[in-house]
PDB file of N, CA and C in Angstrom:
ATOM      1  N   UNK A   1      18.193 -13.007-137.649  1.00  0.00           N
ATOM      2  CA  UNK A   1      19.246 -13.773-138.300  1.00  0.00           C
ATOM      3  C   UNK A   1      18.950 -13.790-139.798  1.00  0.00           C
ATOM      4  N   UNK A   2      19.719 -13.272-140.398  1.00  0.00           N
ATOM      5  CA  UNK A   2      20.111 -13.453-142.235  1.00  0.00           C
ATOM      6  C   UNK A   2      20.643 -14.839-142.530  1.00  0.00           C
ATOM      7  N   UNK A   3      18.991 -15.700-142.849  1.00  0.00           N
ATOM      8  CA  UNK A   3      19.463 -16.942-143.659  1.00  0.00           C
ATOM      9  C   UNK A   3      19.486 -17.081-144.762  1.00  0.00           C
ATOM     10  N   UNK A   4      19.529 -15.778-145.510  1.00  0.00           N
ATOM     11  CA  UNK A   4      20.105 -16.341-147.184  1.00  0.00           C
ATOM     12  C   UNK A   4      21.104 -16.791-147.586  1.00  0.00           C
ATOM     13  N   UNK A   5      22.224 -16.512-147.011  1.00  0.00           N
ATOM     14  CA  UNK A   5      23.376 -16.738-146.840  1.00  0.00           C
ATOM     15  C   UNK A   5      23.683 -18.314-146.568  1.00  0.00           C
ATOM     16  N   UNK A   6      22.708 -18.750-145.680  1.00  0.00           N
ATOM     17  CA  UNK A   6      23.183 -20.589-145.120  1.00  0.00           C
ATOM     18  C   UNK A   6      22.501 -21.414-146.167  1.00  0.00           C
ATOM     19  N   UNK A   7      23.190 -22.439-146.223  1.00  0.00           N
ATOM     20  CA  UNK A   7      23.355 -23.649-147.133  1.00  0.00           C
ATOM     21  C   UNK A   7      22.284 -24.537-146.589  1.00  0.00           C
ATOM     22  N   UNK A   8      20.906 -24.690-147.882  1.00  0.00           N
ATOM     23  CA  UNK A   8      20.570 -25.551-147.335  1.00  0.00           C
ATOM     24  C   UNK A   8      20.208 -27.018-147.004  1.00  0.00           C
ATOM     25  N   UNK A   9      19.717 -27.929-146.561  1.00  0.00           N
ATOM     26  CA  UNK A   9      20.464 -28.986-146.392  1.00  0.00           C
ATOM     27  C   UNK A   9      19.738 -29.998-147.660  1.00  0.00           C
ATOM     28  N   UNK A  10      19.621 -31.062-148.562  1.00  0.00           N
ATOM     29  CA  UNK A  10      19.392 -31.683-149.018  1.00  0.00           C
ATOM     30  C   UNK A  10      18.397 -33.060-147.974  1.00  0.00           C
ATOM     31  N   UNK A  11      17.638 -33.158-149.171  1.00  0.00           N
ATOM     32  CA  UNK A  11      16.871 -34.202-148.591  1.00  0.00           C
ATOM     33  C   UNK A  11      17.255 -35.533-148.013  1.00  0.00           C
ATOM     34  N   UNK A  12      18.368 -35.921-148.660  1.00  0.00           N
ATOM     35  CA  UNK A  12      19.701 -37.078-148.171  1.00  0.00           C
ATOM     36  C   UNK A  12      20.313 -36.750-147.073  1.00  0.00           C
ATOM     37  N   UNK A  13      19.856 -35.571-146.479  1.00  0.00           N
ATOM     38  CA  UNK A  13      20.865 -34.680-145.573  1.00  0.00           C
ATOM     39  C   UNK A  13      19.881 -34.792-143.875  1.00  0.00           C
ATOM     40  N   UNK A  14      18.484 -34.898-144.378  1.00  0.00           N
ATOM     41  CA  UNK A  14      17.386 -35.156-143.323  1.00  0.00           C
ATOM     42  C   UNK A  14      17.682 -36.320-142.991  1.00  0.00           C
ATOM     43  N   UNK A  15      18.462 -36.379-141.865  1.00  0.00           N
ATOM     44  CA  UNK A  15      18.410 -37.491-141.410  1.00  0.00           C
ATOM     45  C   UNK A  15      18.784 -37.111-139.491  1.00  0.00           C
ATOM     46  N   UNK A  16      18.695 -38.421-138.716  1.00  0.00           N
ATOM     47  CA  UNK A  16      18.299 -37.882-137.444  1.00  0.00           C
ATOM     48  C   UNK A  16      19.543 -37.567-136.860  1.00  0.00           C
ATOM     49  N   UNK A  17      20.797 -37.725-137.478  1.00  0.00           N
ATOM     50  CA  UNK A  17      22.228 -37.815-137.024  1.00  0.00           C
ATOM     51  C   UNK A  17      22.066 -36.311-137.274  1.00  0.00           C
ATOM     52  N   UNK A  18      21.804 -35.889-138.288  1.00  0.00           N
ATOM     53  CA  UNK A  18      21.882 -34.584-138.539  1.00  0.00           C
ATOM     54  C   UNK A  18      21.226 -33.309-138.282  1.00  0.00           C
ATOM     55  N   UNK A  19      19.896 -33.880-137.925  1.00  0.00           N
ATOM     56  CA  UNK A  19      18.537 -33.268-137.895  1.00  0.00           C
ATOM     57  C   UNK A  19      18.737 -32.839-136.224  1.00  0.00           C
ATOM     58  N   UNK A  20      19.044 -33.858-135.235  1.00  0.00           N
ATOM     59  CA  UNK A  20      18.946 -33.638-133.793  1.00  0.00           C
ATOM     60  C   UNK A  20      19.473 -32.543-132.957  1.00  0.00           C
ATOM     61  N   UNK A  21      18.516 -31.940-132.437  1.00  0.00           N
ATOM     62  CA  UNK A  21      19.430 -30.843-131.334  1.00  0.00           C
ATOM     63  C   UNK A  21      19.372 -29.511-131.954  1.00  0.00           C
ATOM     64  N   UNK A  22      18.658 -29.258-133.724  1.00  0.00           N
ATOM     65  CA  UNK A  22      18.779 -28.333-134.499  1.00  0.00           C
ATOM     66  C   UNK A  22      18.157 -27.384-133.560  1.00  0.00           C
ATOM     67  N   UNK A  23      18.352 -25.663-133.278  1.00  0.00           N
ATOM     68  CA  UNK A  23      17.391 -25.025-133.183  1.00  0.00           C
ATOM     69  C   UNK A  23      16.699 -24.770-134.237  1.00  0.00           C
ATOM     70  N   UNK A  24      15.207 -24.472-133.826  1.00  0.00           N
ATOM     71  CA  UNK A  24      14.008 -23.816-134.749  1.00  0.00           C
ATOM     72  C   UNK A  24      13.657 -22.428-134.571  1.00  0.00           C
ATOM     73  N   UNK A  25      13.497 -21.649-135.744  1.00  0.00           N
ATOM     74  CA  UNK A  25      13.840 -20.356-135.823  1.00  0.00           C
ATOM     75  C   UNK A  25      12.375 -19.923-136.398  1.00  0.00           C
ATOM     76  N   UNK A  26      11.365 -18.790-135.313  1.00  0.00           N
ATOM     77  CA  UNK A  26      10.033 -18.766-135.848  1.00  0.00           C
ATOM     78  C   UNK A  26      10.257 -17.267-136.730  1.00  0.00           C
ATOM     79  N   UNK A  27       9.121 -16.874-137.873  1.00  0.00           N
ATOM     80  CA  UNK A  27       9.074 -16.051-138.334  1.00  0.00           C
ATOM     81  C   UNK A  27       9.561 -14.578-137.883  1.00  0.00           C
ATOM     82  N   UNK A  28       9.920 -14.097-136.430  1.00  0.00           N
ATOM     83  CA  UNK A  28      10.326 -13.377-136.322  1.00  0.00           C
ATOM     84  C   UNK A  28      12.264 -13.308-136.121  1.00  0.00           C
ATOM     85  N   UNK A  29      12.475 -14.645-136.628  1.00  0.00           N
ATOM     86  CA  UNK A  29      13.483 -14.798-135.733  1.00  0.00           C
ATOM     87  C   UNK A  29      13.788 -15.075-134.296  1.00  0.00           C
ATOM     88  N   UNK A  30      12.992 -15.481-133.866  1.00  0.00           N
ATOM     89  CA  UNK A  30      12.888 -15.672-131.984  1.00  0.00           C
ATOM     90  C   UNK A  30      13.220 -17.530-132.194  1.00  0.00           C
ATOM     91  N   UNK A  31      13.882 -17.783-130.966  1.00  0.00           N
ATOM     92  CA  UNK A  31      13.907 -19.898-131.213  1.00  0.00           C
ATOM     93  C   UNK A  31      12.744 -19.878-130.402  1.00  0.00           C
ATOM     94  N   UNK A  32      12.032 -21.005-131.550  1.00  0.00           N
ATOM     95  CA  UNK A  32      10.301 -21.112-131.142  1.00  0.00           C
ATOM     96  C   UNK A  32      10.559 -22.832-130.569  1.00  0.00           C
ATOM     97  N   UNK A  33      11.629 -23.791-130.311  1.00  0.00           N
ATOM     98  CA  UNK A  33      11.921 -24.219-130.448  1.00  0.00           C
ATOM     99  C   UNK A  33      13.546 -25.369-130.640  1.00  0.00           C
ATOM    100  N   UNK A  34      13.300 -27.013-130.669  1.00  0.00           N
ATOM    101  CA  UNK A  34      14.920 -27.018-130.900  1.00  0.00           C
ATOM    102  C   UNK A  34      14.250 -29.169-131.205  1.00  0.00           C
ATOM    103  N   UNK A  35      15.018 -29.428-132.284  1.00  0.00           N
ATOM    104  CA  UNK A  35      14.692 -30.993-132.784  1.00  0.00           C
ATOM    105  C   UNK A  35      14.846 -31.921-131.504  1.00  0.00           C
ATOM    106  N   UNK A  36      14.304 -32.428-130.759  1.00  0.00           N
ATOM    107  CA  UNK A  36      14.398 -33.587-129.555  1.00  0.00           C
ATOM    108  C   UNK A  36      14.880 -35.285-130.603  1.00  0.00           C
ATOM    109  N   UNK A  37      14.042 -35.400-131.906  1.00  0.00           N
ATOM    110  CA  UNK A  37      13.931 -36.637-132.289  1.00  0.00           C
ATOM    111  C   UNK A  37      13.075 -36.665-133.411  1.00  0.00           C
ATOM    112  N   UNK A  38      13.961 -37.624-134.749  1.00  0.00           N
ATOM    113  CA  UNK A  38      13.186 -37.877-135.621  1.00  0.00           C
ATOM    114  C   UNK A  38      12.783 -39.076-136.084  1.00  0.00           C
ATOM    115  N   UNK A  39      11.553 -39.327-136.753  1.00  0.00           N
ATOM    116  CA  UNK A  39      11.202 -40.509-137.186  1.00  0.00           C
ATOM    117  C   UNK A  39      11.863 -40.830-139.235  1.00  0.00           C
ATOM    118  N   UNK A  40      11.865 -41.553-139.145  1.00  0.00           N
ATOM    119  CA  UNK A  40      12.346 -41.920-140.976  1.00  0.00           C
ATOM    120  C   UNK A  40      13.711 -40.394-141.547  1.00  0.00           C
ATOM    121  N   UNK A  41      13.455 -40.782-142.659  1.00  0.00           N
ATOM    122  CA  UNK A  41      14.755 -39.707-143.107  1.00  0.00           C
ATOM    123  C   UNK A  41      14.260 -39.470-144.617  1.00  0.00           C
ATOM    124  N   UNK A  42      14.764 -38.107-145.383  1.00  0.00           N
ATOM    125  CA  UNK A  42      14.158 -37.923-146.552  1.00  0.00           C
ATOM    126  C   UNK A  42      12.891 -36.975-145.992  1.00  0.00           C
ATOM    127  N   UNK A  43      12.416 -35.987-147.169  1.00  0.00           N
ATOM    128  CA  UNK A  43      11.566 -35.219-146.816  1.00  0.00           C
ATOM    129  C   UNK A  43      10.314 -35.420-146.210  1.00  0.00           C
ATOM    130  N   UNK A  44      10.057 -36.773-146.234  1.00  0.00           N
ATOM    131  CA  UNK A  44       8.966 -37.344-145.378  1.00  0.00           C
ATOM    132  C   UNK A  44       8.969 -37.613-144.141  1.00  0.00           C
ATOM    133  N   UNK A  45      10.098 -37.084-143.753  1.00  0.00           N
ATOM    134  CA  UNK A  45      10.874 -37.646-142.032  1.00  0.00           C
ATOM    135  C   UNK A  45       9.436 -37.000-141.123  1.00  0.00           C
ATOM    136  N   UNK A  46       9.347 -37.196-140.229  1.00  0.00           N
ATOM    137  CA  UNK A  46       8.588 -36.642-139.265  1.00  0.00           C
ATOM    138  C   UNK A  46       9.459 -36.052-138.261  1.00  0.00           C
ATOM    139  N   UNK A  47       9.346 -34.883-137.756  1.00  0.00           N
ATOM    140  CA  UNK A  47      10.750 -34.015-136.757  1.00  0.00           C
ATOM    141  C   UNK A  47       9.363 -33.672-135.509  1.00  0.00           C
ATOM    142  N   UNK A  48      10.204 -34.068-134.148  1.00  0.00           N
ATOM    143  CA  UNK A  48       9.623 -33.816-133.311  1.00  0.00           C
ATOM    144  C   UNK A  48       9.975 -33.156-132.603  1.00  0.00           C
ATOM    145  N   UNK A  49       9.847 -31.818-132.210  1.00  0.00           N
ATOM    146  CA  UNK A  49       9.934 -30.694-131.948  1.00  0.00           C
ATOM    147  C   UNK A  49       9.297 -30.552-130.499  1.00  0.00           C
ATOM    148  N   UNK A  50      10.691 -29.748-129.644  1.00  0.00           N
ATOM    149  CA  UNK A  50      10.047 -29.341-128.501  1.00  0.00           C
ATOM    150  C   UNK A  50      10.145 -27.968-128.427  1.00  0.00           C
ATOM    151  N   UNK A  51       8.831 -27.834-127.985  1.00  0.00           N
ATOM    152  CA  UNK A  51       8.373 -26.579-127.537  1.00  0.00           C
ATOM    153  C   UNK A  51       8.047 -25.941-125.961  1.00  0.00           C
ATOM    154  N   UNK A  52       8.743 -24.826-126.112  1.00  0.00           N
ATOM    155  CA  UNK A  52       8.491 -24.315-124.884  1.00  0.00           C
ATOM    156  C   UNK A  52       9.454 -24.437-123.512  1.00  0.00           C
ATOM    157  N   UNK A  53       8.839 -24.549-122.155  1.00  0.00           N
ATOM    158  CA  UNK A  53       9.787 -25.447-121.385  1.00  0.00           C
ATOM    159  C   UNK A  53      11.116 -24.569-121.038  1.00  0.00           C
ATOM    160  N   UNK A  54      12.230 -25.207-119.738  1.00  0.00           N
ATOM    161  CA  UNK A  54      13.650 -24.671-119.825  1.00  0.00           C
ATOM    162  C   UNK A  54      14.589 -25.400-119.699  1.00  0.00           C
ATOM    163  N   UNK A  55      15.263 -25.423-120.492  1.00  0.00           N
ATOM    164  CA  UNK A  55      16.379 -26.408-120.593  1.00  0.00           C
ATOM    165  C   UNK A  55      15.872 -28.075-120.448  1.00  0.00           C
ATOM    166  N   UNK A  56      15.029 -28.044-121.362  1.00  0.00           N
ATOM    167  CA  UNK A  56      14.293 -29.346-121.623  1.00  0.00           C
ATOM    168  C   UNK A  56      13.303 -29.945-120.814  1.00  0.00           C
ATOM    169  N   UNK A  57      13.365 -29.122-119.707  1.00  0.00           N
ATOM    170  CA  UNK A  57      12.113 -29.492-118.937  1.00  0.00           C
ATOM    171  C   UNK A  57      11.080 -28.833-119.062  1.00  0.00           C
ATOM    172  N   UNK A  58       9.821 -29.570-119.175  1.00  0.00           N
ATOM    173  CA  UNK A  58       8.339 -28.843-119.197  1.00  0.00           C
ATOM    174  C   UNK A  58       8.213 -28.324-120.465  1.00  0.00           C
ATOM    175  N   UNK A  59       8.959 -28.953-121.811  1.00  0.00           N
ATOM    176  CA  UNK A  59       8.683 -28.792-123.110  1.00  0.00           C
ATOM    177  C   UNK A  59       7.707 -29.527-123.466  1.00  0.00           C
ATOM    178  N   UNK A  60       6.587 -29.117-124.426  1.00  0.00           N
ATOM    179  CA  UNK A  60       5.896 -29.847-125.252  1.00  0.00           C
ATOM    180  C   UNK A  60       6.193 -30.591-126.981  1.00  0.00           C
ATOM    181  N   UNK A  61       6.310 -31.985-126.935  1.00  0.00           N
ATOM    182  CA  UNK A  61       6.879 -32.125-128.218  1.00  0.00           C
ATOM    183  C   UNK A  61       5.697 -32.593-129.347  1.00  0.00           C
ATOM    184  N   UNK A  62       5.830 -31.568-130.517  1.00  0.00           N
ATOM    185  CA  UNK A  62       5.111 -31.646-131.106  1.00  0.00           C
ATOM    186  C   UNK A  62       5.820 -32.127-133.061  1.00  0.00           C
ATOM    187  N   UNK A  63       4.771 -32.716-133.706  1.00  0.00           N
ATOM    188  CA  UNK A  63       5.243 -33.374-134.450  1.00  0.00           C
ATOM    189  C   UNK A  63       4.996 -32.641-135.826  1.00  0.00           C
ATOM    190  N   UNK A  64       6.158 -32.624-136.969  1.00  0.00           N
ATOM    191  CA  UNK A  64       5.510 -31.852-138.250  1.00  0.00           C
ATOM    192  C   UNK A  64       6.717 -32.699-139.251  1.00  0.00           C
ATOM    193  N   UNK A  65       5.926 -32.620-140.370  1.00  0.00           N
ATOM    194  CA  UNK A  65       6.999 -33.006-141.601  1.00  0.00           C
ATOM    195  C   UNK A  65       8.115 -32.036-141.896  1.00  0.00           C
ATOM    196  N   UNK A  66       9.238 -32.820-141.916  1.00  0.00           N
ATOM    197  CA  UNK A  66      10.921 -32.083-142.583  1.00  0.00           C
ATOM    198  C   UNK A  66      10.305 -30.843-143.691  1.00  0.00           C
ATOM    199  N   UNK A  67       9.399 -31.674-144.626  1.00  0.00           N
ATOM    200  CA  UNK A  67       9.502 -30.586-145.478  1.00  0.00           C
ATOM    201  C   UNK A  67       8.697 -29.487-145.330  1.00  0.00           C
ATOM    202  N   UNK A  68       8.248 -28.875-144.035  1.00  0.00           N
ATOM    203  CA  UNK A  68       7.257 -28.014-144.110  1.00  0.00           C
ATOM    204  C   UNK A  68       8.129 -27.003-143.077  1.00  0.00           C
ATOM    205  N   UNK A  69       9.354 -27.607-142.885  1.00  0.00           N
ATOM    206  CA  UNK A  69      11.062 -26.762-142.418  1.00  0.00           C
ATOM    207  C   UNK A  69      12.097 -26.346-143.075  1.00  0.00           C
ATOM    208  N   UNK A  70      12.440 -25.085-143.023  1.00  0.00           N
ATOM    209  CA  UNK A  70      13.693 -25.043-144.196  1.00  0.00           C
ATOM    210  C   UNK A  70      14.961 -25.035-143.217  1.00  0.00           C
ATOM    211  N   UNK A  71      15.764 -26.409-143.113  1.00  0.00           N
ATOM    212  CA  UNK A  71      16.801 -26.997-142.688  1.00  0.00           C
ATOM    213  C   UNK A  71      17.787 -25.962-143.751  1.00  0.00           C
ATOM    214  N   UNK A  72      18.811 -25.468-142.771  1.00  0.00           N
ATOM    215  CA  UNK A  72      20.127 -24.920-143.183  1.00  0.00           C
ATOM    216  C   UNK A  72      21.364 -25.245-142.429  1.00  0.00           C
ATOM    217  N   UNK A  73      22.481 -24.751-142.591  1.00  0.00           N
ATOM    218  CA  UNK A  73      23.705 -25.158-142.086  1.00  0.00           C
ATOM    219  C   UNK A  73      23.806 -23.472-142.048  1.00  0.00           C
ATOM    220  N   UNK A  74      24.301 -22.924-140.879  1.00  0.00           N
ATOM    221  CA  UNK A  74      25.007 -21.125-140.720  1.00  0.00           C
ATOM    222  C   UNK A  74      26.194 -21.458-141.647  1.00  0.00           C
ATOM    223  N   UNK A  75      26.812 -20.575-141.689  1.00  0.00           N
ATOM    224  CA  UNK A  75      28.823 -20.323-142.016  1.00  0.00           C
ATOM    225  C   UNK A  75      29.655 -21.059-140.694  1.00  0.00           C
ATOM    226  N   UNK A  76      29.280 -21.476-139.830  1.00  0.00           N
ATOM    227  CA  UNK A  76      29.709 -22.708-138.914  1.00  0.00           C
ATOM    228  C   UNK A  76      29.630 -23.534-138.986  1.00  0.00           C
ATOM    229  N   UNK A  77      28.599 -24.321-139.757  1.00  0.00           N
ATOM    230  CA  UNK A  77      28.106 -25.604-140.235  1.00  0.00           C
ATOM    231  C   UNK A  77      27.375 -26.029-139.255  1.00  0.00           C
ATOM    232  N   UNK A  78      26.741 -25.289-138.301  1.00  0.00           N
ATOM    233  CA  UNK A  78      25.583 -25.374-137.406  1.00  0.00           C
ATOM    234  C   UNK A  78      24.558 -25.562-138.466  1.00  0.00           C
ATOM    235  N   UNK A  79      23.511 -26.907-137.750  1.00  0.00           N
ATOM    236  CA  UNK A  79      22.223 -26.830-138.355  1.00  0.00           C
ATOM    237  C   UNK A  79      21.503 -25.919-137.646  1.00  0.00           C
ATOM    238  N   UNK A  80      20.393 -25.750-138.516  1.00  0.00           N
ATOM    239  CA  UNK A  80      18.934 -25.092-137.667  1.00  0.00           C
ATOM    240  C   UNK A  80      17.982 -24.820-138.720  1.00  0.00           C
ATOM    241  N   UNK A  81      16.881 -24.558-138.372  1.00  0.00           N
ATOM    242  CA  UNK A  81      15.625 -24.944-139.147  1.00  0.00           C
ATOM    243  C   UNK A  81      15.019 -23.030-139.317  1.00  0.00           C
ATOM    244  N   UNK A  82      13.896 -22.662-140.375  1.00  0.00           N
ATOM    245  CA  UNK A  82      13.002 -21.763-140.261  1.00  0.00           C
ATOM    246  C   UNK A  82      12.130 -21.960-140.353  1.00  0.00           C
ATOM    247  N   UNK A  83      10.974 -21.601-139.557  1.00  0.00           N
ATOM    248  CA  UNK A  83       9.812 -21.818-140.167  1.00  0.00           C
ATOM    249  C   UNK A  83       8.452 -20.649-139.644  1.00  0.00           C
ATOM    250  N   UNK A  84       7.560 -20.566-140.285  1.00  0.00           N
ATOM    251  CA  UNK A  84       6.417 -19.673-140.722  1.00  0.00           C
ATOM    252  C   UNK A  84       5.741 -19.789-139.383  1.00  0.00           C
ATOM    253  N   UNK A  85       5.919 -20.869-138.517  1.00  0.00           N
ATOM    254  CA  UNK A  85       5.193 -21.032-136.927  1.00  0.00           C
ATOM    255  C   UNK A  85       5.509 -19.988-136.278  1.00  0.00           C
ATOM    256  N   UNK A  86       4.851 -19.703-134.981  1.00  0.00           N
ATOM    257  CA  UNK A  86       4.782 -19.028-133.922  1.00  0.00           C
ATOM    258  C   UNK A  86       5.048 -19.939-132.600  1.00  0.00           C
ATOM    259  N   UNK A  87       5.722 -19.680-131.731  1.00  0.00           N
ATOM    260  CA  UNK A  87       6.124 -20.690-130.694  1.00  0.00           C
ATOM    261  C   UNK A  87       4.157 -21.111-130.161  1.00  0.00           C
ATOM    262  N   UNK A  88       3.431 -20.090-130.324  1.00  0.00           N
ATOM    263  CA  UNK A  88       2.002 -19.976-129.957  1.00  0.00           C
ATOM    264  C   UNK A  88       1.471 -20.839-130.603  1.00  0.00           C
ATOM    265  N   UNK A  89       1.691 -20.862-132.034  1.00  0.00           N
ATOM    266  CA  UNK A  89       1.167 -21.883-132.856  1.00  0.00           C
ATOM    267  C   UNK A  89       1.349 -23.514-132.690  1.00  0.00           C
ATOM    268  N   UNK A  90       2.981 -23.511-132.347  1.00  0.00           N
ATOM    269  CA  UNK A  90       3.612 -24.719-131.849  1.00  0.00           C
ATOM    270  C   UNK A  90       2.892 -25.465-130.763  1.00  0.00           C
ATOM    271  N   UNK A  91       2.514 -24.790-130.081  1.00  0.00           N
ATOM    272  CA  UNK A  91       2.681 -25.323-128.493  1.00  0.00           C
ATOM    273  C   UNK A  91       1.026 -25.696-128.850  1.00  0.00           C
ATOM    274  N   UNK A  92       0.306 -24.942-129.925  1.00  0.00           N
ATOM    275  CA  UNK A  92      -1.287 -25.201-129.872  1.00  0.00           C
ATOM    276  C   UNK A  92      -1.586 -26.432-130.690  1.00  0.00           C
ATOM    277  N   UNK A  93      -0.023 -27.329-131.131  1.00  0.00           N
ATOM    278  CA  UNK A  93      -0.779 -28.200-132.022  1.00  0.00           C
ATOM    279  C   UNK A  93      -0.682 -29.863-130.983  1.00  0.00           C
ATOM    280  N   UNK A  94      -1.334 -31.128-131.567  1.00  0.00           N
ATOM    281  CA  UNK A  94      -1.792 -31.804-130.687  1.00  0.00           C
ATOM    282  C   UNK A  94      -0.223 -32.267-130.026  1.00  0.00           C
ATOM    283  N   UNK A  95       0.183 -32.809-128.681  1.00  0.00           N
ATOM    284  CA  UNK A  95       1.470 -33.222-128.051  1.00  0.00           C
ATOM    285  C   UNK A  95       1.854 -34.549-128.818  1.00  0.00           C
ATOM    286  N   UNK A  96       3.086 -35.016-129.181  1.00  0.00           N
ATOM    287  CA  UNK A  96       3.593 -36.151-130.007  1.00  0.00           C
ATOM    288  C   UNK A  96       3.916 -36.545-129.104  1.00  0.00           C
ATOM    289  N   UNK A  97       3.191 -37.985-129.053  1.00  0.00           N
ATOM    290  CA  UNK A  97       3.327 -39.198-128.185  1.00  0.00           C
ATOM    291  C   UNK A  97       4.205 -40.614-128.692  1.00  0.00           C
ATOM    292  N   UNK A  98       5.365 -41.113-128.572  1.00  0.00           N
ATOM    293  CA  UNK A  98       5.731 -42.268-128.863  1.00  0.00           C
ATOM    294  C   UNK A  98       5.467 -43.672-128.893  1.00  0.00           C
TER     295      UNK A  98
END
């Protein structure tokens, strides 16, 4: 997927209304990922990310800061995220507990 093209979202824009349900898009382009739930809003948000799993079952949710995601909108105004992870990497970091 060619995300130069998508708009991306502003830090006013991190928020969980907006943020939820995003897919996450790993360095190869593969979904490593998809947003379950966020904590606070603004680039400090915490996004909790599930990994793995099918159709939401037997995912692991793991926790990382907004800003270490580059949140976009496609030409649909679909959100979704990129990031430098590996679904391998994901799934190896500690499980986010509520």
């Amino acid at each position: 997927m060619d995300h130069t093209n998508h708009v991306r979202l502003t830090a006013g824009e991190l928020t969980p209304d907006i943020l939820e349900g995003a897919t996450i898009y790993g360095p190869d382009d593969s979904k490593v990922g998809s947003v379950n739930h966020v904590h606070g809003s603004g680039p400090t948000t915490q996004v909790i990310i599930d990994v793995g799993g099918f159709l939401g079952i037997g995912a692991k949710p793991v926790s990382v800061t907004a800003s270490e995601l580059d949140f976009m909108r496609d030409k649909d105004g679909d959100v979704h995220a990129a990031t430098t992870w590996t679904k391998d990497q994901l799934k190896a970091m500690p499980e986010h507990t509520d």
